[in-house]
Coordinates of C-alpha atoms and ligand atoms in Angstrom, one line a residue:
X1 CA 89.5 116.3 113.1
X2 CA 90.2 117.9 109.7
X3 CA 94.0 119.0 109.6
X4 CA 95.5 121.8 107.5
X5 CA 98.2 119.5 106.5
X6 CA 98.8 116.3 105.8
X7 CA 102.4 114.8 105.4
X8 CA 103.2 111.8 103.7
X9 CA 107.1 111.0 105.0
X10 CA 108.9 111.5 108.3
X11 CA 112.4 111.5 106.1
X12 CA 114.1 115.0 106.1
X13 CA 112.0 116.8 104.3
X14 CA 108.6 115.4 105.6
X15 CA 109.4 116.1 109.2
X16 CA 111.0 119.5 108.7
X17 CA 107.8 120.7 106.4
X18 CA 105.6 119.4 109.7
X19 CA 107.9 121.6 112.1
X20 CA 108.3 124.5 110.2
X21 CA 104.3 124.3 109.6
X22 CA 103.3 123.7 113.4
X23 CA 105.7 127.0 114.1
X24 CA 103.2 128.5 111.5
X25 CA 100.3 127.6 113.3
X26 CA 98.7 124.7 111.4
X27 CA 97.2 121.3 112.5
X28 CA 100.0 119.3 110.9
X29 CA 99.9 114.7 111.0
X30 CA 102.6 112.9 109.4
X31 CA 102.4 109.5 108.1
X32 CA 105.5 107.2 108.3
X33 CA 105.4 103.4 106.9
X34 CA 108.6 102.4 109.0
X35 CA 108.4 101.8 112.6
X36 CA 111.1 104.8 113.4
X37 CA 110.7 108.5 112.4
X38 CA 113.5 110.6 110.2
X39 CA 113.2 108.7 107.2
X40 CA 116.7 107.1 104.7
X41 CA 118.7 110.1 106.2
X42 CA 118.4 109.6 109.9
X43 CA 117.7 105.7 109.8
X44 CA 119.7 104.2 106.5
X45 CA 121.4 107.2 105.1
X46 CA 123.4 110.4 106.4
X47 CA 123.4 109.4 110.0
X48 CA 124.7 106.0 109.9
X49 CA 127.2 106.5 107.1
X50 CA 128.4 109.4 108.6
X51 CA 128.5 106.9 112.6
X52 CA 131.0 104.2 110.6
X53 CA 132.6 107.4 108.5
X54 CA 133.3 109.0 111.6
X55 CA 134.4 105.9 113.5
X56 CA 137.0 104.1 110.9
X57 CA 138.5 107.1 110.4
X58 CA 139.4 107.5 113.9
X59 CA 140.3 104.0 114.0
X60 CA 142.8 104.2 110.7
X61 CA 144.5 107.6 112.5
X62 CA 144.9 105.1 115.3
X63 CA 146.8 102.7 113.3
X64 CA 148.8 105.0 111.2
X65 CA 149.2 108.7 112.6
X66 CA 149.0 108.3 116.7
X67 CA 152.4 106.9 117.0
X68 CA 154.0 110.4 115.0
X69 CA 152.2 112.4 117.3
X70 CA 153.4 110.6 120.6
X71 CA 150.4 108.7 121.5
X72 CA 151.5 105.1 121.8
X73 CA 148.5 102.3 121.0
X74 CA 150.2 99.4 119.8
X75 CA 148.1 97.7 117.2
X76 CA 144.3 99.3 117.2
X77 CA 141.6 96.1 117.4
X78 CA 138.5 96.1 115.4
X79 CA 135.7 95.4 117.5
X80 CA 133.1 95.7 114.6
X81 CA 129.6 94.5 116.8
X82 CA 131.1 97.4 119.0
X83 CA 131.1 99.9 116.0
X84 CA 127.8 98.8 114.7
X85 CA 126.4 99.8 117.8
X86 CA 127.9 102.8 118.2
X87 CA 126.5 103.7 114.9
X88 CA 123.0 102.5 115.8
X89 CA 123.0 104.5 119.4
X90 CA 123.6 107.3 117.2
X91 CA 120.4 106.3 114.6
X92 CA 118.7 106.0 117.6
X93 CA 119.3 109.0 119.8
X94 CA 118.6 110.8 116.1
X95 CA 114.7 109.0 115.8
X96 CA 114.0 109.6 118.8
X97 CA 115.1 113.4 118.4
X98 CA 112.4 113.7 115.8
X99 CA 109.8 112.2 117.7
X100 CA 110.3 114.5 120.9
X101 CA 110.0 117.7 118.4
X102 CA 106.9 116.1 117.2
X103 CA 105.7 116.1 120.9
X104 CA 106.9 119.5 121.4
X105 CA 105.3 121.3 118.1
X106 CA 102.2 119.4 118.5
X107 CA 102.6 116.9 115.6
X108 CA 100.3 114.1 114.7
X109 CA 102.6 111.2 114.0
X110 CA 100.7 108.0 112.2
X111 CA 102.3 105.1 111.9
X112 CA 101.2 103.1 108.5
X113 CA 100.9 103.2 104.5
X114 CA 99.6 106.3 103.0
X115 CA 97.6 106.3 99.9
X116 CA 96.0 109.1 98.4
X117 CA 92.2 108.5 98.0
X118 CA 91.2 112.1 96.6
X119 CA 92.7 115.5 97.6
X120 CA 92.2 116.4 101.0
X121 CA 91.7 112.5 101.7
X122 CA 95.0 110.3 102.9
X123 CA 94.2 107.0 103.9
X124 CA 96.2 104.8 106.5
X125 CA 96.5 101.3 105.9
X126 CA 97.8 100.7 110.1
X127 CA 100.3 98.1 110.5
X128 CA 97.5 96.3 112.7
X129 CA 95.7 95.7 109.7
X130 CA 93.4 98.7 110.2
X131 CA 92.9 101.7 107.7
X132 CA 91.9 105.2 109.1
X133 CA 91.1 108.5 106.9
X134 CA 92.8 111.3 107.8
X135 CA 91.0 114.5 106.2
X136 CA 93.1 117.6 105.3
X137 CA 93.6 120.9 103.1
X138 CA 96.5 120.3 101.5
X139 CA 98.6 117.1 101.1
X140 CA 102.6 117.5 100.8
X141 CA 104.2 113.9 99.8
X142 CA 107.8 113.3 100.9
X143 CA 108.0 109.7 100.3
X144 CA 111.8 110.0 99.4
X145 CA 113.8 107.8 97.4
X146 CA 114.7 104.2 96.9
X147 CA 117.9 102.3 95.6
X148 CA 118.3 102.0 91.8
X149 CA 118.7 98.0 91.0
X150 CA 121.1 96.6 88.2
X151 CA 118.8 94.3 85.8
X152 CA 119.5 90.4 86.6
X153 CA 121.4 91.1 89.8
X154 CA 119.1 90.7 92.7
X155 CA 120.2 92.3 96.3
X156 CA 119.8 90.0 99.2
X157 CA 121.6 93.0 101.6
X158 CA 124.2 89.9 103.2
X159 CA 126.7 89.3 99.7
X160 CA 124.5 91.7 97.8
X161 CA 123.8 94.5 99.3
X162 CA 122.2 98.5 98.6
X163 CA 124.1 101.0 101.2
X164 CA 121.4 99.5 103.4
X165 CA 123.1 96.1 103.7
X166 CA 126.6 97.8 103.4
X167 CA 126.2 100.0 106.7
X168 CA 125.3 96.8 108.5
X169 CA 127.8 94.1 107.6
X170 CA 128.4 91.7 110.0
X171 CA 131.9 91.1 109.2
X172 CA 134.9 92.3 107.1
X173 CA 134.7 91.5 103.6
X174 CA 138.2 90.5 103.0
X175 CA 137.1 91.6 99.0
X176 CA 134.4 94.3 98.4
X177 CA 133.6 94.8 95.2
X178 CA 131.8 98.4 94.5
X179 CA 129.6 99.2 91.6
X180 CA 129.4 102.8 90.9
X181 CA 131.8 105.7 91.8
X182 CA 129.0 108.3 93.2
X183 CA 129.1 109.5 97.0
X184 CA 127.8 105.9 98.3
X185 CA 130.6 103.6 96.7
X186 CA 133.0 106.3 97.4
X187 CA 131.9 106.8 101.3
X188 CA 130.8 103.2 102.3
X189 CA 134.3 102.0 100.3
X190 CA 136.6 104.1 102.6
X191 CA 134.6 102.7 105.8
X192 CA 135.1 99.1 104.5
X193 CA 138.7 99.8 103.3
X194 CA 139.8 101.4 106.3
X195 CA 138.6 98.4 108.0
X196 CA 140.6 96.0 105.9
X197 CA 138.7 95.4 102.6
X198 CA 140.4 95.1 99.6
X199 CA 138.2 97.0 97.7
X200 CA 137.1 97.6 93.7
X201 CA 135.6 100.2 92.9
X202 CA 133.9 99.5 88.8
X203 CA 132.4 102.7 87.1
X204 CA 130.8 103.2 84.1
X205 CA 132.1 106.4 83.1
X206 CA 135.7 107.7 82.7
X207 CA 135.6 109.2 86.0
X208 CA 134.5 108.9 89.4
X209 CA 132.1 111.7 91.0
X210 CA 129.8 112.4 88.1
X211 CA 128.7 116.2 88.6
X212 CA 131.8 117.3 90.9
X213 CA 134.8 119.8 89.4
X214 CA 137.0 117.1 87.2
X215 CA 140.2 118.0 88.6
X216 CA 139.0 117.9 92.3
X217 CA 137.6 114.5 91.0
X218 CA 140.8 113.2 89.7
X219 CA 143.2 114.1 92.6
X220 CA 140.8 112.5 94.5
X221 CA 141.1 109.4 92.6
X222 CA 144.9 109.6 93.3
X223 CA 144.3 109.9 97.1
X224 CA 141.8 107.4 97.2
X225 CA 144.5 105.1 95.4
X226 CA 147.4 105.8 97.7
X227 CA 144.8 104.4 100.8
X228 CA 144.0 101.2 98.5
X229 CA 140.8 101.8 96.6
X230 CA 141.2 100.1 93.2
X231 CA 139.4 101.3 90.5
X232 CA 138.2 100.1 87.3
X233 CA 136.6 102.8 85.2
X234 CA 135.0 102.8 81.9
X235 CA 133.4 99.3 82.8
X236 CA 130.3 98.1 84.1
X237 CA 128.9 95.2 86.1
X238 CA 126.5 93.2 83.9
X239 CA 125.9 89.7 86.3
X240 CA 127.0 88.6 89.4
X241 CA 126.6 84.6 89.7
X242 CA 126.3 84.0 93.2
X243 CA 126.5 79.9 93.0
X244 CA 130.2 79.6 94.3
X245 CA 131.8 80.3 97.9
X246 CA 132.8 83.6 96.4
X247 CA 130.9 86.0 94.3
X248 CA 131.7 86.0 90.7
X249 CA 130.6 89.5 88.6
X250 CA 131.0 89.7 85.2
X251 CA 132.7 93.5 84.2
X252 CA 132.4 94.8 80.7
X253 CA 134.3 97.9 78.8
X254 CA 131.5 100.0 78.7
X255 CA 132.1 101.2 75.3
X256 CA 131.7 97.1 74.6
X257 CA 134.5 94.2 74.4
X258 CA 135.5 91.4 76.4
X259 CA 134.3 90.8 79.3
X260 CA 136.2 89.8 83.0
X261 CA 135.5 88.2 86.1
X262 CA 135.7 90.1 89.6
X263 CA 135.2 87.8 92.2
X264 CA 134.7 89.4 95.5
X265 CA 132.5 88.1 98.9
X266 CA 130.7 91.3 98.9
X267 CA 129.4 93.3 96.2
X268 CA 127.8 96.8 96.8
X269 CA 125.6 98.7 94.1
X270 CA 126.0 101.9 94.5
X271 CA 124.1 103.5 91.5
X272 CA 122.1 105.7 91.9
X273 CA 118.5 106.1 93.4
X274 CA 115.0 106.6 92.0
X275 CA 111.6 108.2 93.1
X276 CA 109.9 106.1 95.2
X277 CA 105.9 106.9 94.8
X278 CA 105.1 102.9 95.5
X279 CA 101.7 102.4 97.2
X280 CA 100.9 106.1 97.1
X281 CA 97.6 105.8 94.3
X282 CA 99.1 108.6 92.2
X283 CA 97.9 107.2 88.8
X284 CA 94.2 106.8 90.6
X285 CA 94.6 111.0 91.1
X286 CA 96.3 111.8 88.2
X287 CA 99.3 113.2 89.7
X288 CA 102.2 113.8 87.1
X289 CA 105.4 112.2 86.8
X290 CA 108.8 112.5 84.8
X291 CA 110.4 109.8 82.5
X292 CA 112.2 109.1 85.8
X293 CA 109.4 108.1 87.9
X294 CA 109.8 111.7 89.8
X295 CA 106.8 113.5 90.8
X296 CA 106.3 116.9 87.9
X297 CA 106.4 120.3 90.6
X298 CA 106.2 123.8 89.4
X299 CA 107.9 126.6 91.6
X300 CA 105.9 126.5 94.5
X301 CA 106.4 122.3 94.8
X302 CA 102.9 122.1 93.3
X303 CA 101.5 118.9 91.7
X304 CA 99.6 119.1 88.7
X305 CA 96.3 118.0 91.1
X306 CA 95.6 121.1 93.3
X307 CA 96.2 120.6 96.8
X308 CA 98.9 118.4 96.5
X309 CA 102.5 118.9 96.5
X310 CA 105.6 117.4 96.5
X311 CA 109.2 117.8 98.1
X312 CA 112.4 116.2 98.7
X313 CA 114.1 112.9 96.7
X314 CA 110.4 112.3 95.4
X315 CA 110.6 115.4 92.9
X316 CA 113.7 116.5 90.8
X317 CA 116.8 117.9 91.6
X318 CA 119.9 117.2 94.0
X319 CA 118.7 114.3 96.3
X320 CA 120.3 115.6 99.7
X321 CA 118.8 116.1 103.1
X322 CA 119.7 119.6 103.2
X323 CA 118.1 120.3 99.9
X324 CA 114.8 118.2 101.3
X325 CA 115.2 120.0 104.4
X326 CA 114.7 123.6 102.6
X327 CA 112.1 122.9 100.4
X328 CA 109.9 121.2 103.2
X329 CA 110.5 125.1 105.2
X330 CA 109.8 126.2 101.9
X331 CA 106.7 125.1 100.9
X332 CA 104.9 125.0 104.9
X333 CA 105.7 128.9 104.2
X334 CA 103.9 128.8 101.1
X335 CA 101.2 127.4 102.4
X336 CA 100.8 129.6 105.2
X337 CA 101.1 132.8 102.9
X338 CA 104.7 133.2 102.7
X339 CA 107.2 133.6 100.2
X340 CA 109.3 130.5 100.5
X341 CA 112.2 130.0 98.5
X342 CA 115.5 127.7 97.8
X343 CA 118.1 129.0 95.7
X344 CA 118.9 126.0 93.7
X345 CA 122.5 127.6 93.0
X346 CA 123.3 127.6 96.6
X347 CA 123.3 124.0 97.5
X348 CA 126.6 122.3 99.3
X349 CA 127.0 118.5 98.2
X350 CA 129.9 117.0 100.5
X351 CA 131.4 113.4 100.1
X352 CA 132.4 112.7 103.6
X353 CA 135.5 110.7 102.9
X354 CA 138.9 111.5 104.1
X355 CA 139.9 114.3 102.9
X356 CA 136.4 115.6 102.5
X357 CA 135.4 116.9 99.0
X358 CA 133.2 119.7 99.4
X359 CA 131.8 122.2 96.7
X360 CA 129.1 124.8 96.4
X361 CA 128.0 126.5 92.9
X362 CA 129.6 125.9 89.4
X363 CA 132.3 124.0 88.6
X364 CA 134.5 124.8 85.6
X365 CA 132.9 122.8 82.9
X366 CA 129.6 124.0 84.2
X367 CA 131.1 127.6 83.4
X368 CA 132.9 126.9 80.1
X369 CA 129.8 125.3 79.1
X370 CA 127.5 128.4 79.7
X371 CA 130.3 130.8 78.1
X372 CA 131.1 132.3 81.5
X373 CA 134.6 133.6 81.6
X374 CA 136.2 132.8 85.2
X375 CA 139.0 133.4 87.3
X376 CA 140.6 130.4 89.1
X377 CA 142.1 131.0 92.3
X378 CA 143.5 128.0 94.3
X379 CA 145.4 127.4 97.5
X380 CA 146.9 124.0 98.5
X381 CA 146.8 122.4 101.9
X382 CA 150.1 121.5 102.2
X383 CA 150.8 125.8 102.3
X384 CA 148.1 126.2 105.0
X385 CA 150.2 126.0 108.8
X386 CA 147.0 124.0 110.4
X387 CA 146.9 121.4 108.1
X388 CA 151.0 121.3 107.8
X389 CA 150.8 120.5 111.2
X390 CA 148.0 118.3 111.9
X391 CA 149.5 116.2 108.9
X392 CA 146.7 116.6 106.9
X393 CA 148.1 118.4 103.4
X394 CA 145.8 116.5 101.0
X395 CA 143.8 118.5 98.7
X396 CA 143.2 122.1 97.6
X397 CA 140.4 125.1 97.8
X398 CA 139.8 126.4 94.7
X399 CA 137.6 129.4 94.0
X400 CA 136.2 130.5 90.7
X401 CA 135.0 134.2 90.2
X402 CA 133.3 136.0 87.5
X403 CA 136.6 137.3 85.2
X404 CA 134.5 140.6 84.7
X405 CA 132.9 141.2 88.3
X406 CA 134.6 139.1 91.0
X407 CA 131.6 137.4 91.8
X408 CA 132.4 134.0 92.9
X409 CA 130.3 131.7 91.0
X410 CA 131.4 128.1 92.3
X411 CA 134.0 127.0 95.0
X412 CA 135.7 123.9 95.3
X413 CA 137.1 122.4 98.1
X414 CA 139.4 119.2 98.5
X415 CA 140.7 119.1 102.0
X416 CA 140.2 118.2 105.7
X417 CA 136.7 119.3 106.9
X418 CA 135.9 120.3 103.5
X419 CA 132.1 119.7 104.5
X420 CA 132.5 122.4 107.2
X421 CA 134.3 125.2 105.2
X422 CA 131.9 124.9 102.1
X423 CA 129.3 126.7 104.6
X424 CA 131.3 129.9 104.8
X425 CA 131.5 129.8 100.6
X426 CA 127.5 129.3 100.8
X427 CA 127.4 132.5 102.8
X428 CA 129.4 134.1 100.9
X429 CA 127.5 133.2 97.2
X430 CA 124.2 134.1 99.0
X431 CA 125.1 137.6 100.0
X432 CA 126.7 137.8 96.1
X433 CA 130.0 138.1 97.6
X434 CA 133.2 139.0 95.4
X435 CA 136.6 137.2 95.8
X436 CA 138.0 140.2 97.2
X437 CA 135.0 140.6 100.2
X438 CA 136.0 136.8 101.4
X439 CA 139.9 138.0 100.7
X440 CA 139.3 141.1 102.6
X441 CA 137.6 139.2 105.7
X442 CA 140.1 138.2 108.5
X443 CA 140.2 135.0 109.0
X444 CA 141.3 133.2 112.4
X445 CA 144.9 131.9 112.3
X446 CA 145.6 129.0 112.6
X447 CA 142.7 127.7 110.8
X448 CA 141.6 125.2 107.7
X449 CA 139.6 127.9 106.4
X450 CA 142.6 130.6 106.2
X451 CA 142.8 128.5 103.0
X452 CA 139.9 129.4 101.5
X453 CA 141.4 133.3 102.2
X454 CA 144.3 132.4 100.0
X455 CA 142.2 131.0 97.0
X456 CA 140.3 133.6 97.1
X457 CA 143.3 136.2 97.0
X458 CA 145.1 134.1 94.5
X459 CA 141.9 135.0 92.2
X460 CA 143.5 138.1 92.4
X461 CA 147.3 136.5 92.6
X462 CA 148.0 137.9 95.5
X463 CA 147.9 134.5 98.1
X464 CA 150.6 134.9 100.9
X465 CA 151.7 131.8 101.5
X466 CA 152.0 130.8 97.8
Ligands
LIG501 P1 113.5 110.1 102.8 O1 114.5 110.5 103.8 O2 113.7 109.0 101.9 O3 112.1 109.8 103.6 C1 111.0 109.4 103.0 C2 110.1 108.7 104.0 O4 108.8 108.4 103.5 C3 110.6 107.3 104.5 O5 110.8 107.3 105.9 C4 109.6 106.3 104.0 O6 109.5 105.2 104.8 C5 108.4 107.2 103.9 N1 107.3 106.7 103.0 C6 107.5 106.4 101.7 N2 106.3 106.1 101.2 C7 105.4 106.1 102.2 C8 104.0 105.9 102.3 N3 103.3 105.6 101.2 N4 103.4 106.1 103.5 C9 104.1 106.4 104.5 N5 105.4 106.7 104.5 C10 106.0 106.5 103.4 N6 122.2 113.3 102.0 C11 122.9 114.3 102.5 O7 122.6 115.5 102.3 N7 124.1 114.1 103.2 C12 124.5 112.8 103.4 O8 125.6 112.7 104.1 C13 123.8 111.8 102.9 N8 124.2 110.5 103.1 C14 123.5 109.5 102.6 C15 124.0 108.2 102.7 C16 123.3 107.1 102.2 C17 123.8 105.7 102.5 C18 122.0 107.3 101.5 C19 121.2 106.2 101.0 C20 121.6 108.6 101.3 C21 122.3 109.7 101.8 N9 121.9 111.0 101.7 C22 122.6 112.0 102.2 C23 120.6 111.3 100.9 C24 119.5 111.6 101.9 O9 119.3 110.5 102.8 C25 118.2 111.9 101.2 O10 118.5 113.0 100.2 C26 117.1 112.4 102.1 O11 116.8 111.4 103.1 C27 115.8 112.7 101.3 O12 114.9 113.1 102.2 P2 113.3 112.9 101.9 O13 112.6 113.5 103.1 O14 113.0 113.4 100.6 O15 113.1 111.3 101.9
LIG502 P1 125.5 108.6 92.5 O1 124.5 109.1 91.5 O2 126.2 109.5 93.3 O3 126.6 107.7 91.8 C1 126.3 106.5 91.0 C2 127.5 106.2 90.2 O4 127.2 104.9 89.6 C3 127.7 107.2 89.1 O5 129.1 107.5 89.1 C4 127.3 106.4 87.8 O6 128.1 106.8 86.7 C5 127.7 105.0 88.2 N1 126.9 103.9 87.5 C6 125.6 104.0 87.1 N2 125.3 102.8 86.5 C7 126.4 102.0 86.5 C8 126.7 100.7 86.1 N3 125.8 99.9 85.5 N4 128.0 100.2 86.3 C9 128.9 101.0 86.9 N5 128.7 102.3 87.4 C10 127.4 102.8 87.2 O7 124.6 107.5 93.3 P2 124.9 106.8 94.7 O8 126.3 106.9 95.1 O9 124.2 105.5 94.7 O10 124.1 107.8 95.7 C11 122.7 108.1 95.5 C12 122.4 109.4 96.0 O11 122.4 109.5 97.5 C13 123.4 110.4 95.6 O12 123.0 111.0 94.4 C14 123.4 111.5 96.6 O13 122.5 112.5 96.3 C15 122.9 110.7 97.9 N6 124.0 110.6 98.8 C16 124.6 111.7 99.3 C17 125.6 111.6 100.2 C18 126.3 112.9 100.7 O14 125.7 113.9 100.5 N7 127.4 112.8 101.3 C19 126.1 110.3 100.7 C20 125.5 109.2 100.0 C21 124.4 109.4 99.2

């Protein structure tokens, strides 16, 4: 059987593309090389990160907040196989999930290595040693994303690990040594810390959270501090000599100068990630690609080689499910006729630490960079009643608006379910909203988000509870 569409990927954007495409009426097959469906996200990324975020959060309110609310624990015990299964239930209950919408929409799934012989031809290599052809109109490759690897420092995932080996530990490092400030060293260093790493946290630049608003960034530092992160920025990691009982990393300046040892029992690079097009016969097709390894798309996720396009981590932009997710709706539309689209401006990025740091839009260098005059409004938590009260007063919402139309160009949030609340600001920026329509919308009391009210009347400096 010919199908009308190919899908290389069962990752976030591969398996949404094959839904939203089956809705559409085509005959869709998706090709995944791992034995589960749902790709980094569901198997090695958001899910389980999110599983052990969830979980050693709950466990450090055990230890630290339940006996000022009344609830009497004694001393919380870490029962870590425990946790590791709880996160893998939830990784599993998650596959599984994608499979039974396969089922239901009618999706081919086809378990093995996709190459690209010619377009319109995928071929299988089957992890029984067969290959099958699986003939098609167009191709959409959503092969994702790998980790980025430091030259000379190999990972074994048990002392050195990628996120991968870090969201399956099977004990406590008593020292964790984190390379690279970005959402993973950040978000797999809280789980750790909260369950009793020291941990060390060495960046390269002079701040951590490349990309987010500075001064969201640097009181986050400060909270991150108070619960024990250590940080070393400015430096980087150039070896790691594994020969002793403990792990011995080298850490430069990295504007250059002497050089100090870390040692730690696990280290975690947390760098980045690239493109992943291995296996895939690109060059043999003549498919494009950046300096970065990322597959070249135009506006409508078009290769260079006509009948093949691209989505997700693989091509360029922010590498988040969410952002996958639309584009793989985006393009199946495309392909069936319709105008697809993803407003690039519009995309929530949310560390899931504790508090949360949530934004959506520009940030204020972004602004000052483009010559865009802005208002800042901003509201602290510890003025909001809900957060006074559940003890949570870390962290801020901050709201920038156009200074000549009120249009709010970027918002900011630092603060307990941050990742929740950015939604309503991503509403907001979609329907072109001014600061006064979200300052003029009643918000339920008592709420988090009543918050996000006040920054946006303090745009105007009229916040209530300020
Ligand atoms: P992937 O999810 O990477 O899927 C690609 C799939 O293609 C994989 O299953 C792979 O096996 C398969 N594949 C590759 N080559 C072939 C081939 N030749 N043949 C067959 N199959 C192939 N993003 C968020 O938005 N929120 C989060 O909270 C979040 N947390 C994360 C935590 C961690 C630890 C990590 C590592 C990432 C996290 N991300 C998060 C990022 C998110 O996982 C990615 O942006 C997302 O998975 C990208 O989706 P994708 O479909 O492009 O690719
Ligand atoms: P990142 O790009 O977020 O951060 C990498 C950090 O490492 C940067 O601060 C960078 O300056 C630093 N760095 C680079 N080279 C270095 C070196 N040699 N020494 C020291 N520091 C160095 O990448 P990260 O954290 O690995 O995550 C990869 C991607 O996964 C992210 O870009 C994000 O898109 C996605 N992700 C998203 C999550 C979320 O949405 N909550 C959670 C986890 C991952």
């Amino acid at each position: 059987m010919a199908f009308d569409l190919v899908i290389i990927g069962s990752g976030p954007g591969g398996y949404v593309c094959a839904i939203r495409a089956a809705q559409l009426g085509m005959a869709v097959a998706v090709v995944e090389k791992e034995p589960t469906l749902g790709g980094t996200c569901l198997n090695v990324g958001c899910i389980p990160s999110k599983a052990l975020l969830h979980a050693s959060e709950l466990f450090t309110q055990a230890g630290h907040d339940f006996g000022r609310m009344g609830i009497k624990i004694g001393t919380p015990q870490l029962d870590l196989a425990a946790m590791m299964k709880f996160k893998d239930d939830g990784v599993d209950g998650n596959v599984k999930g994608v499979g039974f919408l396969f089922k239901k929409n009618r999706i081919e799934g086809h378990r093995g290595s996709a190459r690209i012989a010619a377009p319109g031809r995928v071929e299988v290599a089957q992890p029984d040693g067969k290959t099958s052809t699986l003939a098609c109109k167009h191709i959409v490759i959503a092969t994702g994303s790998d980790v980025a690897r430091l030259p000379g420092i190999a990972i074994d995932e048990q002392r050195i690990v990628s996120s991968t080996g870090a969201l399956a530990l099977a004990k406590v490092p008593k020292r964790l040594l984190v390379v690279g400030a970005g959402v993973i060293g950040l978000e797999l260093g809280s789980v750790w810390r909260r369950l009793g790493s020291a941990v060390t946290v060495v960046e390269f630049l002079d701040r951590i959270l490349p990309g987010m608003d500075l001064e969201v960034a640097q009181q986050f530092q400060r909270i991150l501090q108070k619960q024990g992160l250590t940080f070393r920025l400015g430096a980087k990691v150039t070896a790691i000599d594994t020969s002793g009982a403990a792990l011995a990393a080298t850490v430069e300046p990295a504007a250059g100068g002497g050089a100090q040892t870390i040692e730690a029992d696990v280290a975690l690079i947390a760098i980045g990630r690239v493109a992943y097009t291995e296996g895939l016969g690109l060059d043999a097709v003549g498919v494009e690609r950046d300096g970065r390894g990322r597959i070249v798309t135009d506006g409508h996720f078009r290769t260079n080689v006509a009948g093949i396009h691209a989505i997700g981590d693989v091509i360029a932009g922010p590498m988040l499910a969410h952002k996958a997710e639309d584009e793989g709706v985006a393009v199946a539309e495309m392909l069936a006729g319709q105008a697809g689209h993803v407003n690039y401006e519009v995309i929530p990025n949310v560390v899931y630490t504790s508090p949360e740091v949530a934004s959506v839009g520009k940030s204020e260098d972004d602004l000052a960079r483009d010559g865009v005059a802005c208002v800042v409004g901003k509201f602290p938590f510890t003025a909001n009643g809900r957060a006074k009260v559940n003890l949570q007063t870390d962290g801020f919402v901050k709201i920038l608006a156009d200074a000549r139309t009120d249009r709010v160009l970027g918002v900011h949030i630092l603060g307990p379910d941050a990742g929740n609340m950015i939604a309503e600001a991503a509403i907001a920026m979609e329907f072109g909203a001014s600061a006064e329509d979200i300052a003029r919308t009643c918000h339920a009391h008592p709420t988090l988000s009543e918050a996000v009210k006040e920054a946006a009347l303090a745009v105007a400096k009229r916040a209530i509870h300020m």
